[in-house]
Amino acid sequence: MKEKFLTALAQISCQRGDKQANIQKIEEYTERARRQGAELVIFPELSLTGYTIRDELYELAEKIPGPSTNAIEKIARKCKVYIVFGMPELSAKAQATIYNSAVLVGPEGYIGKYRKMHLPTHSVFEEKRYFRPGYQAGTFETAIGKIGLIICYDIFFPEVCRLTRLEGAQMIICISASPSVRKAFFEALTVARAMENAVFLAYVNLVGIEDGLQFWGGSRLVAPNGKIIAKAKYDEEDLVVGEVNYIDIKPVEAFVPTLKDLRPELFDKLKGKAEEL
Amino acid sequence: MKLTPSVLELDWTEVEGKITRFIKDYVEKAKANGIVLGLSGGIDSSTVAALSAKAIGGNKVLGLMLPEKETYNPKDMKHAKLVAEKFGLKTEAIDITPALEALQRTIPIFDAGDKLSKGNLKARMRMLYIYYHANKLNLIVCGSSDKSETMMGYFTKWGDAAADISPIMDLYKTQVKKLASHLGIPKEIVEKPPSPTLWPGQTAEEELGIKYETLDLILYGLEHFMKTEDIAEQLGLQKDLVEGVKERWLKMEHKRRMPLTTKLQYRTVGFDFRIPFTK
């Protein structure tokens, strides 16, 4: 396994509802990232379709693996890179049950998926109307380390990152479609989640305007000590590359040993209190 | 939450950026040739005109000046021209008096003494002129409604609020004033008392019975789920006044939504069709 590699944050806007156009953009950005030496390229939440697709989700959702994951798998094989992207996933066992999923493919083909656990359904968000929540963390063994996937609103719940970290993730990838009124939250939480878990965290947000919602971009790669290694522009498409070096985890994990000091008995209490809320 | 004027402060450069990006994106996605808007010489339409010009270039923005004889005010026309010149807009001035008079003559129950019904005809007549230009020239109609008047329902249904996009609808009037100053709208326009100009001498604050500085803080409190008694106490107002604002805000929902129907079938307009705007 590699200790050190370059990762690219591909902060794109999407053609809403046009999977072919978005796959083409994913290919272009992947090729560009590869030319810059990246071995992992990350795209935003629901980057296959755009975020605000509403009732069209029933037509656009696909099984995983399926035609779109196959197409992106091909790009990964051709460019010899790992790719993370987001898409609406149709349950293999049902006809209109959909998940908001993140997919990881690599030079070896399809690797795995993560289904978003926390679906915002408040303010401008209506995800629970359309999506079923996932029940599992998503961590995957690869040649570039153990990669964990989470999606957008999940980052507001420290237990998702913690669980992903406890499953062994050295790098947590948060793909996102966050409108600009929430910028301050994400800027703080991305750094907090990296530091409290002594883990690399890559946050990749959408840009562009969909149905009056403006996605703010600002994608970033955060080191375990909270340092921002690479940061994309606000509000416009961008591709930035930063280095992940797992050797940087150990000094942070020893300096503020949050993993050593975990108190498992608190989690039982949390469960009880959360049920009573 | 402390209700002080500072809660209404925003980063005006950022707001300008967001609104101009929104306008440009919408016009491009709609494959329109530009924007048409009613240019009254008031603060809201001046602000929207300036934002439109900054978004897509003044030569793609058509400002229609649509005076009529009862409310004609040379100062308003001067202000409209001032804004057009400053932001390089195309303009057209059309006197809508003959059309209004012709329309009134054909309505058997027309009552010149009913100020409101008559005034609303003017707003709707302006809407007809604006939409004609939009259709004929493939332009997007940019509305000038702000958040204060939209929440209060202080507009003519299917009249001045009729538009394809409403770029400043999420800004309270006092915030529009700040944005206008930031954009370089002349001071005399920013400080002029706002009026829908439906009849002579009409001013918004007099009609609403409250100053925008106070109204906006009440509305901000309501937006943030504050109780009317807390708002009243913080602002040193009578509770009845705040409750009156709340009641009016809620009562006017019919002016802000698609017309209500009753659900009969699988998916229904205004209920559970969830379809995105332009691709």
Short mmCIF file of C-alpha atoms in Angstrom, two decimals, chain B:
data_model
loop_
_atom_site.label_atom_id
_atom_site.label_comp_id
_atom_site.label_asym_id
_atom_site.label_seq_id
_atom_site.Cartn_x
_atom_site.Cartn_y
_atom_site.Cartn_z
CA MET B 1 -31.66 36.55 19.29
CA LYS B 2 -31.24 40.28 19.67
CA LEU B 3 -33.29 42.23 17.16
CA THR B 4 -31.08 45.15 16.24
CA PRO B 5 -30.50 46.71 12.80
CA SER B 6 -27.19 44.85 12.67
CA VAL B 7 -29.02 41.53 12.05
CA LEU B 8 -29.91 42.88 8.62
CA GLU B 9 -26.28 43.54 7.69
CA LEU B 10 -24.89 41.36 4.91
CA ASP B 11 -21.68 41.34 2.93
CA TRP B 12 -22.95 43.45 0.03
CA THR B 13 -20.13 42.50 -2.32
CA GLU B 14 -20.99 38.85 -1.77
CA VAL B 15 -24.71 39.54 -2.22
CA GLU B 16 -24.01 41.39 -5.46
CA GLY B 17 -21.94 38.45 -6.68
CA LYS B 18 -24.61 35.91 -5.82
CA ILE B 19 -27.44 37.85 -7.44
CA THR B 20 -25.55 38.70 -10.62
CA ARG B 21 -24.42 35.08 -11.01
CA PHE B 22 -28.02 33.98 -10.50
CA ILE B 23 -29.34 36.37 -13.17
CA LYS B 24 -26.63 35.49 -15.70
CA ASP B 25 -27.08 31.76 -15.15
CA TYR B 26 -30.85 31.95 -15.55
CA VAL B 27 -30.74 34.04 -18.72
CA GLU B 28 -28.17 31.69 -20.25
CA LYS B 29 -30.01 28.51 -19.32
CA ALA B 30 -33.27 29.95 -20.67
CA LYS B 31 -31.43 30.83 -23.90
CA ALA B 32 -32.97 34.31 -23.74
CA ASN B 33 -31.60 37.38 -25.47
CA GLY B 34 -31.62 39.45 -22.30
CA ILE B 35 -33.85 41.01 -19.70
CA VAL B 36 -36.83 43.33 -19.68
CA LEU B 37 -38.06 45.12 -16.58
CA GLY B 38 -40.29 47.97 -15.59
CA LEU B 39 -38.17 50.96 -14.67
CA SER B 40 -40.14 53.23 -12.35
CA GLY B 41 -37.34 55.36 -10.97
CA GLY B 42 -37.91 53.78 -7.55
CA ILE B 43 -35.32 51.99 -5.48
CA ASP B 44 -36.34 48.38 -6.18
CA SER B 45 -36.46 48.56 -9.97
CA SER B 46 -33.31 50.72 -10.04
CA THR B 47 -31.49 48.08 -7.99
CA VAL B 48 -32.68 45.21 -10.15
CA ALA B 49 -31.77 47.16 -13.30
CA ALA B 50 -28.26 47.78 -11.99
CA LEU B 51 -27.81 44.13 -11.01
CA SER B 52 -29.10 42.96 -14.39
CA ALA B 53 -26.70 45.28 -16.21
CA LYS B 54 -23.80 44.06 -14.10
CA ALA B 55 -24.82 40.45 -14.75
CA ILE B 56 -25.29 40.46 -18.52
CA GLY B 57 -24.33 43.93 -19.74
CA GLY B 58 -26.58 46.98 -19.95
CA ASN B 59 -27.02 46.60 -23.71
CA LYS B 60 -28.96 43.39 -23.04
CA VAL B 61 -31.28 44.98 -20.50
CA LEU B 62 -34.41 46.79 -21.62
CA GLY B 63 -35.93 49.17 -19.07
CA LEU B 64 -39.54 50.05 -19.83
CA MET B 65 -40.73 53.35 -18.42
CA LEU B 66 -44.50 53.11 -18.23
CA PRO B 67 -46.01 56.30 -16.83
CA GLU B 68 -49.69 57.24 -16.83
CA LYS B 69 -51.17 60.65 -16.35
CA GLU B 70 -52.65 60.39 -12.83
CA THR B 71 -49.42 59.38 -11.13
CA TYR B 72 -47.02 60.97 -13.60
CA ASN B 73 -44.09 62.50 -11.78
CA PRO B 74 -41.25 64.07 -13.78
CA LYS B 75 -38.88 63.29 -10.92
CA ASP B 76 -39.51 59.54 -11.26
CA MET B 77 -38.87 59.72 -15.00
CA LYS B 78 -35.67 61.65 -14.34
CA HIS B 79 -34.57 59.01 -11.85
CA ALA B 80 -35.35 56.17 -14.25
CA LYS B 81 -33.30 57.88 -16.96
CA LEU B 82 -30.48 58.53 -14.52
CA VAL B 83 -30.24 54.81 -13.70
CA ALA B 84 -30.52 53.84 -17.37
CA GLU B 85 -27.70 56.17 -18.27
CA LYS B 86 -25.48 55.16 -15.39
CA PHE B 87 -25.76 51.43 -16.09
CA GLY B 88 -25.99 51.68 -19.88
CA LEU B 89 -29.49 50.21 -20.24
CA LYS B 90 -31.67 50.33 -23.32
CA THR B 91 -34.92 52.12 -22.57
CA GLU B 92 -38.34 52.67 -24.00
CA ALA B 93 -40.91 55.10 -22.60
CA ILE B 94 -44.56 54.34 -23.29
CA ASP B 95 -47.47 56.35 -21.94
CA ILE B 96 -50.00 53.73 -20.85
CA THR B 97 -52.81 56.27 -20.28
CA PRO B 98 -54.66 55.62 -23.59
CA ALA B 99 -54.64 51.87 -23.02
CA LEU B 100 -55.83 52.28 -19.42
CA GLU B 101 -58.64 54.62 -20.42
CA ALA B 102 -59.73 52.32 -23.23
CA LEU B 103 -59.75 49.37 -20.84
CA GLN B 104 -61.73 51.25 -18.22
CA ARG B 105 -64.34 52.25 -20.80
CA THR B 106 -64.99 48.62 -21.71
CA ILE B 107 -65.62 47.48 -18.15
CA PRO B 108 -69.35 47.92 -17.46
CA ILE B 109 -68.87 47.95 -13.68
CA PHE B 110 -65.82 50.21 -13.75
CA ASP B 111 -65.80 52.46 -10.69
CA ALA B 112 -63.35 55.37 -10.80
CA GLY B 113 -63.88 55.92 -7.07
CA ASP B 114 -62.59 52.46 -6.14
CA LYS B 115 -58.94 53.39 -5.77
CA LEU B 116 -57.59 49.91 -5.18
CA SER B 117 -59.31 48.11 -8.07
CA LYS B 118 -58.42 50.95 -10.38
CA GLY B 119 -54.86 51.12 -9.12
CA ASN B 120 -54.38 47.40 -9.64
CA LEU B 121 -55.39 47.84 -13.30
CA LYS B 122 -52.32 50.06 -13.70
CA ALA B 123 -49.95 47.48 -12.27
CA ARG B 124 -51.50 44.76 -14.43
CA MET B 125 -51.41 46.96 -17.52
CA ARG B 126 -47.68 47.51 -16.97
CA MET B 127 -47.31 43.75 -16.69
CA LEU B 128 -48.95 43.36 -20.14
CA TYR B 129 -46.49 45.77 -21.73
CA ILE B 130 -43.52 44.10 -20.08
CA TYR B 131 -44.60 40.59 -21.08
CA TYR B 132 -45.33 41.65 -24.63
CA HIS B 133 -41.72 42.81 -24.96
CA ALA B 134 -40.52 39.62 -23.30
CA ASN B 135 -42.38 37.42 -25.78
CA LYS B 136 -41.58 39.49 -28.83
CA LEU B 137 -37.87 39.96 -28.08
CA ASN B 138 -37.17 36.68 -26.22
CA LEU B 139 -36.37 38.40 -22.96
CA ILE B 140 -36.64 37.28 -19.34
CA VAL B 141 -38.90 39.40 -17.14
CA CYS B 142 -37.00 40.47 -14.09
CA GLY B 143 -39.28 41.35 -11.17
CA SER B 144 -38.45 43.99 -8.56
CA SER B 145 -40.33 42.65 -5.55
CA ASP B 146 -38.45 42.77 -2.27
CA LYS B 147 -38.93 40.54 0.77
CA SER B 148 -40.77 43.12 2.90
CA GLU B 149 -43.52 43.76 0.38
CA THR B 150 -43.70 40.11 -0.65
CA MET B 151 -44.17 38.94 2.94
CA MET B 152 -46.76 41.65 3.55
CA GLY B 153 -48.55 40.88 0.28
CA TYR B 154 -48.06 44.55 -0.54
CA PHE B 155 -48.21 44.17 -4.30
CA THR B 156 -50.73 43.58 -7.05
CA LYS B 157 -51.46 39.91 -7.69
CA TRP B 158 -50.45 39.15 -11.30
CA GLY B 159 -49.32 42.77 -11.58
CA ASP B 160 -45.99 44.15 -10.43
CA ALA B 161 -44.99 40.81 -8.88
CA ALA B 162 -45.50 38.93 -12.16
CA ALA B 163 -42.06 37.96 -13.41
CA ASP B 164 -39.88 35.08 -14.51
CA ILE B 165 -37.28 35.73 -11.82
CA SER B 166 -37.25 38.01 -8.79
CA PRO B 167 -33.61 38.60 -7.92
CA ILE B 168 -34.08 40.74 -4.78
CA MET B 169 -37.04 38.88 -3.28
CA ASP B 170 -34.89 37.55 -0.45
CA LEU B 171 -33.81 41.03 0.67
CA TYR B 172 -35.84 43.23 3.01
CA LYS B 173 -36.44 46.81 1.88
CA THR B 174 -33.84 48.28 4.25
CA GLN B 175 -31.36 45.75 2.87
CA VAL B 176 -32.24 46.73 -0.69
CA LYS B 177 -31.38 50.30 0.28
CA LYS B 178 -27.94 49.19 1.44
CA LEU B 179 -27.38 47.11 -1.66
CA ALA B 180 -28.51 50.05 -3.83
CA SER B 181 -25.96 52.34 -2.19
CA HIS B 182 -23.29 49.68 -2.62
CA LEU B 183 -24.15 49.46 -6.33
CA GLY B 184 -23.89 53.23 -6.75
CA ILE B 185 -27.60 53.99 -7.22
CA PRO B 186 -27.90 57.79 -6.81
CA LYS B 187 -28.68 58.92 -3.27
CA GLU B 188 -31.85 60.77 -4.26
CA ILE B 189 -33.35 57.46 -5.44
CA VAL B 190 -32.21 55.52 -2.38
CA GLU B 191 -33.69 58.07 0.00
CA LYS B 192 -36.96 58.68 -1.86
CA PRO B 193 -40.04 57.31 -0.02
CA PRO B 194 -41.02 54.05 -1.78
CA SER B 195 -44.36 53.99 -3.63
CA PRO B 196 -46.17 51.51 -5.89
CA THR B 197 -47.54 54.58 -7.77
CA LEU B 198 -51.07 53.23 -8.15
CA TRP B 199 -52.60 56.59 -7.23
CA PRO B 200 -51.25 60.09 -6.67
CA GLY B 201 -49.42 60.71 -3.42
CA GLN B 202 -49.36 57.03 -2.41
CA THR B 203 -46.42 56.02 -0.22
CA ALA B 204 -45.72 52.53 1.01
CA GLU B 205 -44.89 53.35 4.61
CA GLU B 206 -47.99 55.45 5.08
CA GLU B 207 -50.18 52.74 3.63
CA LEU B 208 -48.55 49.93 5.56
CA GLY B 209 -48.75 52.10 8.66
CA ILE B 210 -45.21 51.36 9.72
CA LYS B 211 -41.64 52.42 8.93
CA TYR B 212 -39.60 49.90 6.96
CA GLU B 213 -36.85 50.04 9.60
CA THR B 214 -39.33 48.65 12.14
CA LEU B 215 -41.26 46.40 9.77
CA ASP B 216 -38.12 44.67 8.57
CA LEU B 217 -37.02 43.81 12.09
CA ILE B 218 -40.47 42.41 12.87
CA LEU B 219 -40.40 40.32 9.68
CA TYR B 220 -36.87 39.18 10.42
CA GLY B 221 -38.03 38.02 13.85
CA LEU B 222 -41.01 36.17 12.33
CA GLU B 223 -38.73 34.60 9.71
CA HIS B 224 -36.61 33.27 12.58
CA PHE B 225 -39.60 31.76 14.41
CA MET B 226 -39.60 34.38 17.19
CA LYS B 227 -42.74 34.84 19.26
CA THR B 228 -44.70 38.04 18.65
CA GLU B 229 -44.46 39.03 22.33
CA ASP B 230 -40.66 38.72 22.26
CA ILE B 231 -40.43 40.80 19.09
CA ALA B 232 -42.71 43.48 20.57
CA GLU B 233 -40.76 43.60 23.81
CA GLN B 234 -37.38 43.84 22.12
CA LEU B 235 -38.47 46.56 19.73
CA GLY B 236 -40.52 48.44 22.31
CA LEU B 237 -43.71 48.04 20.27
CA GLN B 238 -47.31 47.24 21.07
CA LYS B 239 -47.94 43.51 20.78
CA ASP B 240 -51.02 44.21 18.63
CA LEU B 241 -48.88 45.90 16.00
CA VAL B 242 -46.56 42.91 15.73
CA GLU B 243 -49.48 40.50 15.67
CA GLY B 244 -51.09 42.56 12.94
CA VAL B 245 -47.94 42.22 10.82
CA LYS B 246 -47.85 38.47 11.45
CA GLU B 247 -51.51 38.06 10.58
CA ARG B 248 -51.13 40.01 7.35
CA TRP B 249 -48.02 38.01 6.39
CA LEU B 250 -49.84 34.68 6.84
CA LYS B 251 -53.09 35.85 5.26
CA MET B 252 -51.32 36.87 2.04
CA GLU B 253 -49.95 33.42 1.17
CA HIS B 254 -52.56 33.19 -1.62
CA LYS B 255 -50.68 35.97 -3.44
CA ARG B 256 -47.37 34.15 -3.27
CA ARG B 257 -48.29 30.67 -4.48
CA MET B 258 -49.77 28.88 -7.43
CA PRO B 259 -53.58 29.02 -7.27
CA LEU B 260 -54.92 26.35 -4.97
CA THR B 261 -56.74 23.41 -6.44
CA THR B 262 -58.15 20.32 -4.80
CA LYS B 263 -56.23 17.11 -5.15
CA LEU B 264 -57.92 14.56 -7.39
CA GLN B 265 -55.21 12.57 -9.07
CA TYR B 266 -51.80 10.92 -8.81
CA ARG B 267 -49.57 14.03 -9.05
CA THR B 268 -51.00 17.52 -8.88
CA VAL B 269 -49.75 20.98 -9.86
CA GLY B 270 -48.87 23.02 -6.78
CA PHE B 271 -49.00 19.97 -4.50
CA ASP B 272 -46.68 17.16 -5.39
CA PHE B 273 -45.24 17.74 -8.80
CA ARG B 274 -41.62 18.53 -7.92
CA ILE B 275 -39.99 19.64 -11.11
CA PRO B 276 -36.82 21.70 -11.31
CA PHE B 277 -36.70 25.03 -13.14
CA THR B 278 -34.76 25.37 -16.42
CA LYS B 279 -32.29 22.61 -17.26
#
